[in-house]
Coordinates of C-alpha atoms in Angstrom, one line a residue:
M28 CA 0.0 0.0 0.0
K29 CA 3.0 2.3 0.6
A30 CA 3.8 2.2 -3.1
L31 CA 0.2 3.0 -4.0
F32 CA 0.1 6.0 -1.7
K33 CA 3.4 7.2 -3.2
L34 CA 1.9 7.0 -6.7
I35 CA -1.2 9.0 -5.6
E36 CA 1.1 11.6 -4.1
E37 CA 3.0 11.9 -7.4
Q38 CA -0.3 12.6 -9.3
L39 CA -1.4 15.2 -6.8
T40 CA 2.0 16.9 -6.8
H41 CA 2.1 17.1 -10.6
V42 CA -1.6 17.8 -11.3
E43 CA -0.9 21.1 -13.0
L44 CA 1.7 19.6 -15.2
I45 CA -0.6 16.7 -16.1
Y46 CA -3.3 19.1 -17.2
K47 CA -1.0 21.4 -19.2
L48 CA 0.6 18.5 -21.1
A49 CA -2.8 16.9 -21.8
I50 CA -4.0 20.2 -23.3
Y51 CA -0.8 20.4 -25.3
N52 CA -1.2 16.9 -26.6
I53 CA -4.8 17.6 -27.8
K54 CA -3.7 20.8 -29.5
S55 CA -0.7 19.2 -31.2
E56 CA -2.8 16.2 -32.3
Y57 CA -5.2 18.4 -34.4
T58 CA -2.7 21.1 -35.5
N59 CA -2.7 20.0 -39.2
H60 CA -6.4 19.1 -39.3
Y61 CA -8.9 21.4 -41.0
L62 CA -11.7 20.3 -38.7
G63 CA -9.5 20.4 -35.5
V64 CA -11.2 19.4 -32.3
F65 CA -14.5 18.9 -34.2
W66 CA -13.2 15.4 -34.8
N67 CA -14.0 14.7 -31.2
F68 CA -17.6 15.1 -32.1
L69 CA -17.5 13.7 -35.7
Q70 CA -15.7 10.4 -35.1
P71 CA -17.9 9.2 -32.2
M72 CA -21.1 10.2 -34.0
M73 CA -20.0 8.3 -37.1
Q74 CA -19.5 5.2 -35.0
V75 CA -22.9 5.8 -33.3
G76 CA -24.5 6.0 -36.8
L77 CA -22.9 2.8 -37.9
Y78 CA -23.7 0.8 -34.8
Y79 CA -27.3 2.1 -34.8
V80 CA -27.8 0.9 -38.4
V81 CA -26.5 -2.5 -37.5
F82 CA -27.7 -3.1 -34.0
G83 CA -30.7 -0.7 -33.8
L84 CA -32.3 -1.0 -37.2
G85 CA -30.8 -4.2 -38.4
L86 CA -31.1 -6.5 -35.4
R87 CA -33.9 -4.8 -33.4
G88 CA -36.2 -4.0 -36.3
T89 CA -39.2 -2.0 -35.1
H90 CA -38.3 -2.4 -31.4
N91 CA -36.6 0.9 -31.1
E92 CA -37.2 1.6 -27.4
I93 CA -35.9 0.1 -24.2
D94 CA -37.9 0.9 -21.1
G95 CA -39.4 3.9 -22.8
I96 CA -35.9 5.3 -23.9
P97 CA -35.1 5.5 -27.6
Y98 CA -32.6 2.9 -28.6
I99 CA -30.3 5.5 -30.1
V100 CA -30.1 7.3 -26.7
M101 CA -29.4 4.0 -25.0
L102 CA -26.7 3.2 -27.5
I103 CA -25.0 6.6 -27.1
S104 CA -25.1 6.2 -23.3
G105 CA -23.1 3.0 -23.6
L106 CA -20.8 3.8 -26.5
F107 CA -19.5 7.2 -25.3
P108 CA -18.2 5.9 -22.0
W109 CA -16.8 2.7 -23.7
L110 CA -14.8 4.8 -26.2
F111 CA -13.4 6.7 -23.3
I112 CA -12.5 3.6 -21.3
S113 CA -11.0 1.9 -24.3
Q114 CA -9.0 4.9 -25.4
S115 CA -7.7 5.5 -21.9
I116 CA -6.6 1.9 -21.4
N117 CA -4.9 1.6 -24.8
A118 CA -3.2 5.0 -24.4
G119 CA -2.2 4.2 -20.9
A120 CA -0.6 0.9 -21.9
S121 CA 1.6 2.6 -24.4
A122 CA 2.2 5.8 -22.4
I123 CA 5.6 5.0 -20.8
Q124 CA 6.9 3.0 -23.8
S125 CA 6.3 5.9 -26.2
K126 CA 8.0 8.4 -23.8
L127 CA 10.7 6.2 -22.3
G128 CA 13.5 8.4 -23.7
L129 CA 12.0 11.4 -21.9
V130 CA 11.6 9.5 -18.6
T131 CA 15.2 8.2 -18.6
K132 CA 16.8 11.5 -19.5
M133 CA 14.9 13.8 -17.2
K134 CA 13.6 13.8 -13.6
F135 CA 10.1 13.0 -14.7
P136 CA 7.8 10.6 -12.8
S137 CA 6.7 8.1 -15.4
S138 CA 3.4 7.4 -13.5
T139 CA 2.2 10.9 -14.5
L140 CA 2.2 9.8 -18.2
L141 CA -0.7 7.5 -17.3
S142 CA -2.7 10.4 -15.8
I143 CA -1.9 12.5 -18.9
S144 CA -3.3 9.9 -21.2
F145 CA -6.4 9.5 -19.0
T146 CA -6.9 13.3 -19.0
N147 CA -6.7 13.4 -22.8
A148 CA -9.4 10.8 -23.0
L149 CA -11.5 12.6 -20.3
I150 CA -11.5 15.8 -22.3
N151 CA -12.8 14.0 -25.3
L152 CA -15.4 12.3 -23.1
I153 CA -16.6 15.7 -21.7
I154 CA -17.1 17.0 -25.2
T155 CA -19.1 13.9 -26.4
T156 CA -21.1 13.7 -23.1
S157 CA -22.3 17.3 -23.7
I158 CA -24.4 15.8 -26.5
L159 CA -26.0 13.3 -24.1
F160 CA -26.4 15.9 -21.5
I161 CA -28.4 18.1 -23.9
I162 CA -30.6 15.1 -24.9
S163 CA -31.2 14.2 -21.2
L164 CA -32.2 17.8 -20.3
W165 CA -34.5 18.1 -23.4
M166 CA -36.2 14.7 -22.7
H167 CA -36.3 15.2 -18.9
L168 CA -34.8 11.7 -18.4
V169 CA -33.4 12.2 -14.9
P170 CA -33.7 14.5 -11.9
A171 CA -31.1 17.3 -12.0
W172 CA -29.1 15.8 -9.0
H173 CA -28.5 12.6 -11.0
Y174 CA -25.9 14.5 -13.0
L175 CA -23.7 14.4 -9.9
F176 CA -23.2 10.7 -10.5
F177 CA -21.0 11.7 -13.5
I178 CA -18.4 13.0 -11.1
Y179 CA -18.4 9.6 -9.3
F180 CA -18.1 8.0 -12.7
I181 CA -15.0 10.0 -13.5
F182 CA -13.4 9.2 -10.1
S183 CA -14.2 5.4 -10.4
S184 CA -13.0 5.3 -14.0
Y185 CA -9.7 6.9 -13.0
M186 CA -9.0 4.5 -10.2
L187 CA -9.7 1.4 -12.3
I188 CA -8.0 2.6 -15.5
F189 CA -5.0 4.0 -13.7
G190 CA -4.5 0.6 -12.0
I191 CA -4.9 -1.3 -15.3
S192 CA -2.5 1.2 -17.0
L193 CA 0.1 0.7 -14.2
V194 CA 0.1 -3.0 -15.0
M195 CA -0.1 -2.9 -18.8
S196 CA 2.4 0.0 -19.3
T197 CA 5.1 -2.1 -17.6
M198 CA 4.1 -5.4 -19.2
V199 CA 4.1 -4.2 -22.8
I200 CA 7.8 -3.4 -22.3
L201 CA 8.7 -6.6 -20.5
V202 CA 6.6 -8.9 -22.8
R203 CA 5.9 -7.5 -26.3
D204 CA 2.9 -9.9 -26.8
T205 CA 1.1 -8.1 -24.1
K206 CA -0.1 -5.3 -26.4
N207 CA -1.7 -7.8 -28.8
L208 CA -3.3 -9.6 -25.9
L209 CA -4.7 -6.3 -24.5
Q210 CA -6.2 -5.4 -27.9
N211 CA -8.0 -8.8 -28.1
V212 CA -9.2 -8.6 -24.5
M213 CA -10.6 -5.1 -25.1
R214 CA -12.3 -6.3 -28.3
M215 CA -14.0 -9.1 -26.4
A216 CA -14.9 -6.8 -23.5
F217 CA -16.6 -4.5 -26.1
F218 CA -19.3 -7.1 -26.8
L219 CA -19.5 -8.5 -23.2
T220 CA -20.1 -5.1 -21.7
P221 CA -23.7 -3.8 -21.8
I222 CA -23.3 -1.2 -24.6
F223 CA -25.7 -2.5 -27.2
W224 CA -27.8 -4.3 -24.6
T225 CA -28.9 -3.8 -21.1
V226 CA -28.5 -6.1 -18.1
E227 CA -32.2 -6.0 -17.3
H228 CA -33.0 -7.6 -20.6
A229 CA -30.0 -9.9 -20.9
N230 CA -30.1 -13.7 -20.5
H231 CA -28.8 -15.5 -17.4
L232 CA -25.3 -16.0 -18.8
L233 CA -24.7 -12.4 -19.9
T234 CA -26.0 -11.2 -16.6
K235 CA -23.5 -13.3 -14.7
I236 CA -20.7 -12.1 -17.0
S237 CA -21.8 -8.5 -16.5
D238 CA -21.7 -9.0 -12.7
L239 CA -18.0 -9.9 -13.0
N240 CA -17.2 -7.2 -15.5
P241 CA -16.0 -4.0 -13.8
F242 CA -16.6 -2.1 -17.0
S243 CA -20.3 -2.9 -16.7
Y244 CA -20.3 -1.1 -13.4
L245 CA -18.9 2.0 -15.0
I246 CA -21.3 1.9 -17.9
G247 CA -24.2 1.5 -15.4
I248 CA -23.1 4.5 -13.4
Y249 CA -22.8 6.6 -16.5
R250 CA -26.3 5.7 -17.6
L251 CA -27.6 6.4 -14.1
S252 CA -26.1 9.9 -14.5
F253 CA -28.0 10.8 -17.7
I254 CA -30.9 8.4 -18.6
R255 CA -31.8 6.2 -15.6
G256 CA -34.2 8.5 -13.9
T257 CA -36.4 5.8 -12.4
T258 CA -33.6 4.3 -10.2
H259 CA -31.5 6.3 -7.7
M260 CA -28.7 3.7 -7.1
Y261 CA -26.8 1.4 -9.4
G262 CA -27.2 -2.3 -8.5
N263 CA -26.9 -3.2 -4.8
I264 CA -24.2 -2.8 -2.2
Y265 CA -22.5 -6.0 -3.3
D266 CA -22.0 -4.6 -6.8
H267 CA -20.2 -1.6 -5.3
F268 CA -18.1 -3.7 -2.9
Y269 CA -17.0 -6.0 -5.8
F270 CA -16.0 -3.2 -8.1
W271 CA -13.9 -1.4 -5.4
A272 CA -12.4 -4.7 -4.2
V273 CA -11.2 -5.5 -7.8
T274 CA -10.1 -1.9 -8.4
L275 CA -8.0 -1.7 -5.2
F276 CA -6.5 -5.1 -6.0
I277 CA -5.5 -4.0 -9.5
L278 CA -4.2 -0.6 -8.1
T279 CA -2.0 -2.4 -5.5
L280 CA -0.7 -4.9 -8.0
G281 CA 0.0 -2.2 -10.5
A282 CA 1.8 0.0 -8.0
H283 CA 4.0 -3.0 -7.0
I284 CA 4.9 -3.9 -10.6
H285 CA 5.5 -0.3 -11.6
F286 CA 8.0 0.4 -8.8
K287 CA 9.7 -2.9 -9.2
F288 CA 10.6 -2.2 -12.8
R289 CA 10.4 1.6 -12.9
N290 CA 14.2 2.1 -13.2
K291 CA 14.9 -1.0 -15.3
L292 CA 12.5 -0.6 -18.2
V293 CA 15.1 0.8 -20.6
D294 CA 17.1 -2.4 -20.2
Y295 CA 14.3 -4.5 -21.7
L296 CA 14.2 -2.5 -24.9

């Protein structure tokens, strides 16, 4: 736990640096693009359009509502947070490897690179979430206080994703096959997480898988923030206990691995 507290202290100490570098990364990414940051809207909406045609119109036919909520809104509420989760984990896994020269030549805490990649993805999420926020307000889907759950979603996501990134950012350097394994796992998780479907209408097997999937918890909290106005708590106390037990385990494991190999990573390249 000592290693974990040290990592948290590093993030808090360098929070201003993390924010500035995240903004710089976004600006530099779109420097030579005519549409600039508009791609943060355009790309997710193109994916929403494609998945809606396939899963909404193609597979669901005329059944375009789930519990009184249009399927397109349900799809957005699952796809937007998933894109954020997927982007954060993939970027976090490569964060140290891509900047290893910087880390070895300067007094630069490598763990902050993981927070920078998370902040980049979070900025994109806030932009896309504004679309769902407007829809939610317009359709009066939730009480106003439900939007506070979005803050809890961000905090919970950071804890889980930061822990996964701690593990994967080290493992992709130690074992090169890890990156391919991660991509395949995330691809499977995409279909096993309730993005196109809901837990309430899933069969017994999918429900059990969802109960064991921490990403399902995050998607559920996100939906509670914007479209689940009839319920005021996600799941039950055991769902919350399970998520935080898994998250703390991954964080502790990640902190241990990170500090064990932190100063030796360059030797494995």
